[in-house]
mmCIF file of C-alpha atoms and ligand atoms in Angstrom:
data_model
loop_
_atom_site.group_PDB
_atom_site.id
_atom_site.type_symbol
_atom_site.label_atom_id
_atom_site.label_comp_id
_atom_site.label_asym_id
_atom_site.label_seq_id
_atom_site.Cartn_x
_atom_site.Cartn_y
_atom_site.Cartn_z
ATOM 1 C CA MET O 1 87.335 108.518 145.148
ATOM 2 C CA ASN O 2 91.180 108.793 144.584
ATOM 3 C CA PRO O 3 92.341 105.983 143.229
ATOM 4 C CA ARG O 4 95.838 106.478 144.749
ATOM 5 C CA THR O 5 94.333 106.768 148.426
ATOM 6 C CA LEU O 6 92.407 103.687 147.696
ATOM 7 C CA LEU O 7 94.890 101.356 146.261
ATOM 8 C CA ALA O 8 97.440 103.260 149.439
ATOM 9 C CA ASP O 9 94.934 102.016 151.911
ATOM 10 C CA ALA O 10 94.190 98.755 150.327
ATOM 11 C CA ALA O 11 97.623 97.748 149.983
ATOM 12 C CA ARG O 12 98.415 98.556 153.617
ATOM 13 C CA THR O 13 95.522 96.353 154.716
ATOM 14 C CA LEU O 14 96.731 93.634 152.572
ATOM 15 C CA ALA O 15 99.873 93.897 153.915
ATOM 16 C CA GLU O 16 98.490 93.982 157.729
ATOM 17 C CA ALA O 17 96.687 90.514 156.709
ATOM 18 C CA GLY O 18 99.932 88.604 155.634
ATOM 19 C CA VAL O 19 99.317 89.060 151.890
ATOM 20 C CA GLU O 20 102.649 88.359 150.106
ATOM 21 C CA SER O 21 102.557 90.729 147.404
ATOM 22 C CA PRO O 22 100.187 93.773 148.655
ATOM 23 C CA ARG O 23 100.005 96.269 146.269
ATOM 24 C CA VAL O 24 100.051 94.301 143.206
ATOM 25 C CA ASP O 25 97.328 92.424 144.276
ATOM 26 C CA ALA O 26 95.310 95.520 145.444
ATOM 27 C CA GLU O 27 96.367 97.151 141.825
ATOM 28 C CA LEU O 28 94.954 93.490 140.312
ATOM 29 C CA LEU O 29 91.628 93.904 141.983
ATOM 30 C CA LEU O 30 90.820 97.305 141.422
ATOM 31 C CA ALA O 31 91.468 96.057 137.538
ATOM 32 C CA HIS O 32 89.497 93.400 137.987
ATOM 33 C CA VAL O 33 86.480 95.592 139.583
ATOM 34 C CA LEU O 34 87.081 98.543 136.578
ATOM 35 C CA GLY O 35 87.419 95.770 133.726
ATOM 36 C CA THR O 36 90.558 97.633 133.037
ATOM 37 C CA SER O 37 94.607 96.798 132.999
ATOM 38 C CA ARG O 38 96.920 97.553 135.546
ATOM 39 C CA THR O 39 98.683 100.146 133.694
ATOM 40 C CA ALA O 40 95.407 101.543 133.137
ATOM 41 C CA LEU O 41 94.906 102.483 137.151
ATOM 42 C CA LEU O 42 97.994 105.123 136.435
ATOM 43 C CA THR O 43 96.013 107.532 134.665
ATOM 44 C CA LEU O 44 92.699 106.952 136.532
ATOM 45 C CA ALA O 45 91.174 110.007 137.396
ATOM 46 C CA ASP O 46 88.116 108.665 139.856
ATOM 47 C CA VAL O 47 87.168 105.432 141.240
ATOM 48 C CA ASP O 48 83.142 105.705 141.662
ATOM 49 C CA ASP O 49 81.229 104.986 144.703
ATOM 50 C CA ASP O 50 79.712 101.580 143.226
ATOM 51 C CA ALA O 51 83.261 100.246 141.834
ATOM 52 C CA ALA O 52 84.891 101.214 145.407
ATOM 53 C CA ALA O 53 82.289 98.947 147.150
ATOM 54 C CA ARG O 54 83.134 95.953 144.723
ATOM 55 C CA PHE O 55 86.839 96.554 145.096
ATOM 56 C CA ALA O 56 86.208 96.807 149.093
ATOM 57 C CA ALA O 57 83.860 93.699 149.173
ATOM 58 C CA LEU O 58 87.057 91.746 146.872
ATOM 59 C CA LEU O 59 89.720 93.187 149.069
ATOM 60 C CA GLY O 60 87.925 91.880 152.336
ATOM 61 C CA GLN O 61 88.083 88.788 151.038
ATOM 62 C CA ARG O 62 91.996 88.615 150.022
ATOM 63 C CA ALA O 63 92.716 90.007 153.183
ATOM 64 C CA ASP O 64 91.012 86.865 154.620
ATOM 65 C CA ARG O 65 93.302 84.977 152.274
ATOM 66 C CA VAL O 66 91.315 83.621 149.372
ATOM 67 C CA PRO O 67 93.208 83.543 146.458
ATOM 68 C CA LEU O 68 93.491 86.195 144.375
ATOM 69 C CA GLN O 69 92.947 83.825 140.981
ATOM 70 C CA HIS O 70 89.683 82.733 143.086
ATOM 71 C CA LEU O 71 88.644 86.417 143.203
ATOM 72 C CA THR O 72 89.329 87.735 139.568
ATOM 73 C CA GLY O 73 88.561 83.851 138.206
ATOM 74 C CA ARG O 74 91.632 83.806 136.108
ATOM 75 C CA ALA O 75 94.963 82.552 136.330
ATOM 76 C CA ALA O 76 97.747 83.908 133.372
ATOM 77 C CA PHE O 77 99.988 80.908 132.330
ATOM 78 C CA ARG O 78 102.334 81.476 130.153
ATOM 79 C CA HIS O 79 100.483 82.868 126.761
ATOM 80 C CA LEU O 80 96.931 81.381 128.123
ATOM 81 C CA GLU O 81 94.493 82.854 130.583
ATOM 82 C CA LEU O 82 92.818 79.797 132.672
ATOM 83 C CA ALA O 83 89.727 79.965 134.496
ATOM 84 C CA VAL O 84 90.227 78.631 138.105
ATOM 85 C CA GLY O 85 88.342 78.913 141.547
ATOM 86 C CA PRO O 86 87.183 76.569 144.247
ATOM 87 C CA GLY O 87 87.764 72.650 143.713
ATOM 88 C CA VAL O 88 91.001 73.541 141.357
ATOM 89 C CA PHE O 89 94.756 74.090 141.966
ATOM 90 C CA VAL O 90 95.835 77.608 140.683
ATOM 91 C CA PRO O 91 98.799 77.092 138.807
ATOM 92 C CA ARG O 92 101.875 78.533 139.436
ATOM 93 C CA PRO O 93 104.966 80.465 137.434
ATOM 94 C CA GLU O 94 107.377 78.276 138.338
ATOM 95 C CA THR O 95 105.866 75.672 136.333
ATOM 96 C CA GLU O 96 106.234 77.447 133.389
ATOM 97 C CA LEU O 97 109.620 76.352 133.053
ATOM 98 C CA LEU O 98 108.807 72.761 132.925
ATOM 99 C CA VAL O 99 106.738 73.210 129.643
ATOM 100 C CA ASP O 100 109.522 75.122 128.156
ATOM 101 C CA TRP O 101 111.324 71.742 128.994
ATOM 102 C CA ALA O 102 108.826 69.586 127.463
ATOM 103 C CA LEU O 103 108.596 71.849 124.576
ATOM 104 C CA GLN O 104 112.184 71.604 123.816
ATOM 105 C CA ARG O 105 111.883 68.051 123.983
ATOM 106 C CA LEU O 106 108.853 68.062 121.065
ATOM 107 C CA ASP O 107 111.095 70.798 118.901
ATOM 108 C CA GLY O 108 110.893 69.287 115.726
ATOM 109 C CA LEU O 109 108.293 66.392 115.741
ATOM 110 C CA SER O 110 104.944 66.580 113.802
ATOM 111 C CA GLY O 111 101.827 65.142 115.893
ATOM 112 C CA PRO O 112 103.817 63.991 118.741
ATOM 113 C CA ILE O 113 101.929 62.458 121.806
ATOM 114 C CA VAL O 114 101.807 63.915 125.150
ATOM 115 C CA VAL O 115 100.446 63.050 128.756
ATOM 116 C CA ASP O 116 99.831 65.341 131.310
ATOM 117 C CA LEU O 117 99.241 63.611 134.786
ATOM 118 C CA GLY O 118 96.791 65.732 137.320
ATOM 119 C CA SER O 119 96.162 68.080 134.946
ATOM 120 C CA GLY O 120 94.122 70.750 137.385
ATOM 121 C CA SER O 121 93.398 73.458 135.229
ATOM 122 C CA GLY O 122 94.950 72.430 132.515
ATOM 123 C CA ALA O 123 97.955 74.816 132.595
ATOM 124 C CA ILE O 124 100.861 72.352 131.097
ATOM 125 C CA ALA O 125 98.545 70.458 128.667
ATOM 126 C CA LEU O 126 96.856 73.403 127.315
ATOM 127 C CA SER O 127 100.211 75.081 127.225
ATOM 128 C CA ILE O 128 101.749 72.584 125.058
ATOM 129 C CA ALA O 129 98.568 71.853 122.617
ATOM 130 C CA HIS O 130 99.063 75.999 122.179
ATOM 131 C CA GLU O 131 102.487 76.387 121.416
ATOM 132 C CA HIS O 132 103.292 72.946 119.684
ATOM 133 C CA PRO O 133 100.335 72.932 117.543
ATOM 134 C CA GLY O 134 99.601 69.643 116.263
ATOM 135 C CA ALA O 135 100.620 67.714 119.607
ATOM 136 C CA ARG O 136 98.410 65.192 120.357
ATOM 137 C CA VAL O 137 98.060 66.112 123.960
ATOM 138 C CA THR O 138 95.805 63.910 126.932
ATOM 139 C CA ALA O 139 95.314 65.464 130.371
ATOM 140 C CA VAL O 140 94.439 63.180 133.113
ATOM 141 C CA GLU O 141 93.063 64.138 136.238
ATOM 142 C CA ARG O 142 91.238 62.112 139.141
ATOM 143 C CA ASP O 143 89.641 64.850 141.290
ATOM 144 C CA PRO O 144 86.320 64.991 140.260
ATOM 145 C CA GLY O 145 86.331 68.793 141.236
ATOM 146 C CA ALA O 146 88.938 69.726 139.353
ATOM 147 C CA ILE O 147 88.025 67.727 136.226
ATOM 148 C CA ALA O 148 85.281 70.109 135.702
ATOM 149 C CA TRP O 149 87.620 73.269 135.326
ATOM 150 C CA THR O 150 90.083 71.173 133.125
ATOM 151 C CA ARG O 151 87.083 70.231 130.752
ATOM 152 C CA HIS O 152 85.950 73.805 130.954
ATOM 153 C CA ASN O 153 89.549 75.339 130.055
ATOM 154 C CA ALA O 154 89.930 72.708 127.121
ATOM 155 C CA LEU O 155 86.762 73.377 125.183
ATOM 156 C CA ALA O 156 87.488 77.117 125.747
ATOM 157 C CA ARG O 157 91.007 76.562 124.263
ATOM 158 C CA VAL O 158 89.582 74.607 121.283
ATOM 159 C CA GLY O 159 86.870 77.480 120.859
ATOM 160 C CA ALA O 160 89.940 79.721 120.757
ATOM 161 C CA GLY O 161 91.119 77.633 117.816
ATOM 162 C CA ASP O 162 94.154 75.355 119.507
ATOM 163 C CA THR O 163 94.328 71.673 118.468
ATOM 164 C CA PRO O 164 91.871 69.826 120.851
ATOM 165 C CA VAL O 165 93.379 68.504 124.115
ATOM 166 C CA GLY O 166 91.736 65.209 125.642
ATOM 167 C CA VAL O 167 90.731 64.827 129.042
ATOM 168 C CA VAL O 168 90.321 62.097 131.126
ATOM 169 C CA ALA O 169 89.036 61.141 134.228
ATOM 170 C CA GLY O 170 91.623 58.540 135.816
ATOM 171 C CA ASP O 171 94.498 58.173 138.697
ATOM 172 C CA MET O 172 97.982 58.496 137.555
ATOM 173 C CA THR O 173 99.090 55.555 139.371
ATOM 174 C CA ASP O 174 96.351 53.257 137.934
ATOM 175 C CA PRO O 175 98.606 50.118 136.295
ATOM 176 C CA ALA O 176 95.396 50.244 133.331
ATOM 177 C CA LEU O 177 95.606 54.079 133.052
ATOM 178 C CA LEU O 178 95.640 54.816 129.009
ATOM 179 C CA SER O 179 96.653 51.045 128.003
ATOM 180 C CA GLU O 180 95.980 52.442 124.302
ATOM 181 C CA LEU O 181 99.242 54.790 124.857
ATOM 182 C CA GLU O 182 101.235 52.199 125.802
ATOM 183 C CA GLY O 183 104.802 52.320 124.395
ATOM 184 C CA ARG O 184 103.802 55.336 122.408
ATOM 185 C CA VAL O 185 104.173 58.349 124.282
ATOM 186 C CA ASP O 186 106.890 61.132 123.398
ATOM 187 C CA VAL O 187 106.755 63.067 126.666
ATOM 188 C CA VAL O 188 105.004 62.567 130.118
ATOM 189 C CA VAL O 189 104.369 65.763 131.816
ATOM 190 C CA SER O 190 103.288 66.032 135.377
ATOM 191 C CA ASN O 191 103.225 68.517 138.644
ATOM 192 C CA PRO O 192 101.652 65.803 140.911
ATOM 193 C CA PRO O 193 100.891 66.291 144.466
ATOM 194 C CA TYR O 194 104.221 66.472 146.265
ATOM 195 C CA VAL O 195 104.218 68.564 149.494
ATOM 196 C CA PRO O 196 105.181 66.376 152.447
ATOM 197 C CA ASP O 197 102.110 65.758 154.715
ATOM 198 C CA GLY O 198 102.191 68.169 157.597
ATOM 199 C CA ALA O 199 104.312 70.780 156.121
ATOM 200 C CA THR O 200 103.235 74.359 156.256
ATOM 201 C CA VAL O 201 101.941 76.008 153.501
ATOM 202 C CA PRO O 202 100.215 79.619 153.075
ATOM 203 C CA ARG O 203 96.647 79.703 154.084
ATOM 204 C CA GLU O 204 95.797 80.719 150.177
ATOM 205 C CA VAL O 205 96.835 77.142 149.690
ATOM 206 C CA ALA O 206 95.803 75.246 152.547
ATOM 207 C CA ASP O 207 92.360 76.455 152.595
ATOM 208 C CA HIS O 208 91.554 76.488 148.854
ATOM 209 C CA ASP O 209 94.109 74.311 146.624
ATOM 210 C CA PRO O 210 92.262 71.461 146.514
ATOM 211 C CA PRO O 211 94.469 68.347 148.799
ATOM 212 C CA LEU O 212 94.474 65.965 146.172
ATOM 213 C CA ALA O 213 96.746 68.581 144.098
ATOM 214 C CA LEU O 214 99.116 69.171 147.491
ATOM 215 C CA TRP O 215 99.523 66.345 149.619
ATOM 216 C CA GLY O 216 101.919 63.532 148.717
ATOM 217 C CA GLY O 217 102.803 61.498 151.891
ATOM 218 C CA PRO O 218 105.500 61.455 154.263
ATOM 219 C CA ASP O 219 108.221 62.817 152.346
ATOM 220 C CA GLY O 220 105.870 64.282 149.469
ATOM 221 C CA LEU O 221 107.004 61.264 146.858
ATOM 222 C CA ASP O 222 104.297 58.561 147.149
ATOM 223 C CA VAL O 223 102.566 59.853 144.282
ATOM 224 C CA VAL O 224 105.575 60.033 142.398
ATOM 225 C CA ARG O 225 106.996 57.267 143.114
ATOM 226 C CA GLY O 226 103.178 55.838 141.866
ATOM 227 C CA LEU O 227 103.569 57.726 138.790
ATOM 228 C CA LEU O 228 106.609 56.082 137.754
ATOM 229 C CA GLY O 229 105.074 53.190 136.666
ATOM 230 C CA THR O 230 102.771 54.343 134.669
ATOM 231 C CA ALA O 231 105.169 56.951 132.861
ATOM 232 C CA ALA O 232 107.982 54.157 132.084
ATOM 233 C CA ARG O 233 104.640 51.985 130.227
ATOM 234 C CA LEU O 234 103.141 54.655 128.424
ATOM 235 C CA LEU O 235 106.585 56.257 126.842
ATOM 236 C CA ARG O 236 108.165 54.866 123.811
ATOM 237 C CA PRO O 237 112.009 54.175 124.061
ATOM 238 C CA GLY O 238 113.996 57.478 124.527
ATOM 239 C CA GLY O 239 110.640 59.416 125.121
ATOM 240 C CA TRP O 240 111.184 61.567 127.927
ATOM 241 C CA LEU O 241 109.522 62.181 131.692
ATOM 242 C CA GLY O 242 109.492 65.777 133.379
ATOM 243 C CA ILE O 243 107.829 65.925 136.845
ATOM 244 C CA GLU O 244 107.972 69.020 139.113
ATOM 245 C CA HIS O 245 108.776 68.636 142.802
ATOM 246 C CA ALA O 246 109.287 70.852 145.953
ATOM 247 C CA ASP O 247 112.570 72.932 146.583
ATOM 248 C CA GLN O 248 113.884 70.226 149.159
ATOM 249 C CA GLN O 249 113.351 67.216 146.675
ATOM 250 C CA GLY O 250 116.110 68.216 144.076
ATOM 251 C CA THR O 251 118.389 65.235 145.561
ATOM 252 C CA ALA O 252 115.312 62.845 146.772
ATOM 253 C CA LEU O 253 113.539 62.814 143.748
ATOM 254 C CA PRO O 254 116.200 61.875 141.167
ATOM 255 C CA ALA O 255 117.258 59.020 143.044
ATOM 256 C CA VAL O 256 113.712 57.669 143.323
ATOM 257 C CA VAL O 257 113.533 57.915 139.456
ATOM 258 C CA ARG O 258 117.051 56.486 139.280
ATOM 259 C CA SER O 259 116.268 53.387 141.574
ATOM 260 C CA HIS O 260 113.252 52.600 139.400
ATOM 261 C CA GLY O 261 115.399 51.284 136.806
ATOM 262 C CA SER O 262 113.255 52.075 133.851
ATOM 263 C CA PHE O 263 114.890 55.574 132.920
ATOM 264 C CA THR O 264 118.425 56.906 131.599
ATOM 265 C CA ASP O 265 119.806 60.563 131.730
ATOM 266 C CA VAL O 266 118.084 61.696 135.119
ATOM 267 C CA GLU O 267 118.613 65.209 135.563
ATOM 268 C CA ASP O 268 117.513 67.809 138.038
ATOM 269 C CA HIS O 269 116.761 71.616 136.985
ATOM 270 C CA PRO O 270 116.603 74.444 138.948
ATOM 271 C CA ASP O 271 113.782 77.118 138.614
ATOM 272 C CA LEU O 272 114.322 81.332 137.683
ATOM 273 C CA ALA O 273 114.636 81.723 141.736
ATOM 274 C CA GLY O 274 117.931 78.747 141.386
ATOM 275 C CA ARG O 275 115.681 76.535 143.538
ATOM 276 C CA PRO O 276 115.495 72.897 142.537
ATOM 277 C CA ARG O 277 112.233 72.367 140.870
ATOM 278 C CA PHE O 278 111.953 69.623 138.190
ATOM 279 C CA THR O 279 113.663 66.201 137.696
ATOM 280 C CA THR O 280 113.797 64.856 133.823
ATOM 281 C CA ALA O 281 114.832 61.437 132.616
ATOM 282 C CA ARG O 282 114.514 59.401 129.672
ATOM 283 C CA ARG O 283 113.111 55.848 129.013
ATOM 284 C CA GLY O 284 115.743 53.458 128.529
HETATM 285 N N1 LIG U 1 104.146 74.148 144.078
HETATM 286 C C1 LIG U 1 102.811 74.127 145.472
HETATM 287 C C2 LIG U 1 102.747 74.938 146.064
HETATM 288 O O1 LIG U 1 103.060 75.888 146.442
HETATM 289 C C3 LIG U 1 102.510 72.518 145.394
HETATM 290 C C4 LIG U 1 102.673 71.827 144.051
HETATM 291 C C5 LIG U 1 102.412 70.218 144.103
HETATM 292 O O2 LIG U 1 102.172 69.705 145.230
HETATM 293 N N2 LIG U 1 102.032 69.836 142.866
HETATM 294 O O3 LIG U 1 101.947 74.680 147.408
#
């Protein structure tokens, strides 16, 4: 089959199904089926029947709003490709900025101690270990379905030569979590569940991201309130905390952090689209 016709039809199907980036998704799925890159599709002469059938099957699932990353089994995050699938939150590009910020805080530190609360695929923790070699990173995950992915990805990064990341099963609001690190941590970072209960989210999110990674109570900040005590306990004086939040929480979350009383230098940061995206603070 002619790849251009195939892709044009596929993009139309996905657009009609309400998929947000139909053409890109069609191209990425076809590239996945063919084991090639998206750019290599430009010079492709033909798609054989077998590949076309496999593409059609994946396209059907994507039109049914299964996340693209579950179909390819991979999610790109900064310099890494992480394994993802049912049971784990698909890392989002906007979270890459929180990692940038954390790496800046770690700049110049040798063997800093870092904790990622609610690690999911391990995107934040594993990126920090990759980009700040020697960092002693612990990834905490409570969801048994998700931590299998954290462990899998952590192991793959060790295989690739990165400093090993410790993976700990635990609840980020537990007052006994990581007691051995109390007062010693340089940076605590988290993309916690922060979606207000009842908010409308795309079908890909509602039906496929794990509920524990999304929902944060009536105003979305219940888990954040719980993690502040953990962060205050773990951070050394002068250590840094960074927490991602929803677009609408750019005032509310800094206010919650200020009123906790353990932090100074509370600041909010926008993402590349200019939307309020994460709050940072320093342990006083
Ligand atoms: N940003 C996520 C979304 O798009 C929510 C992530 C979270 O709650 N941590 O749904």
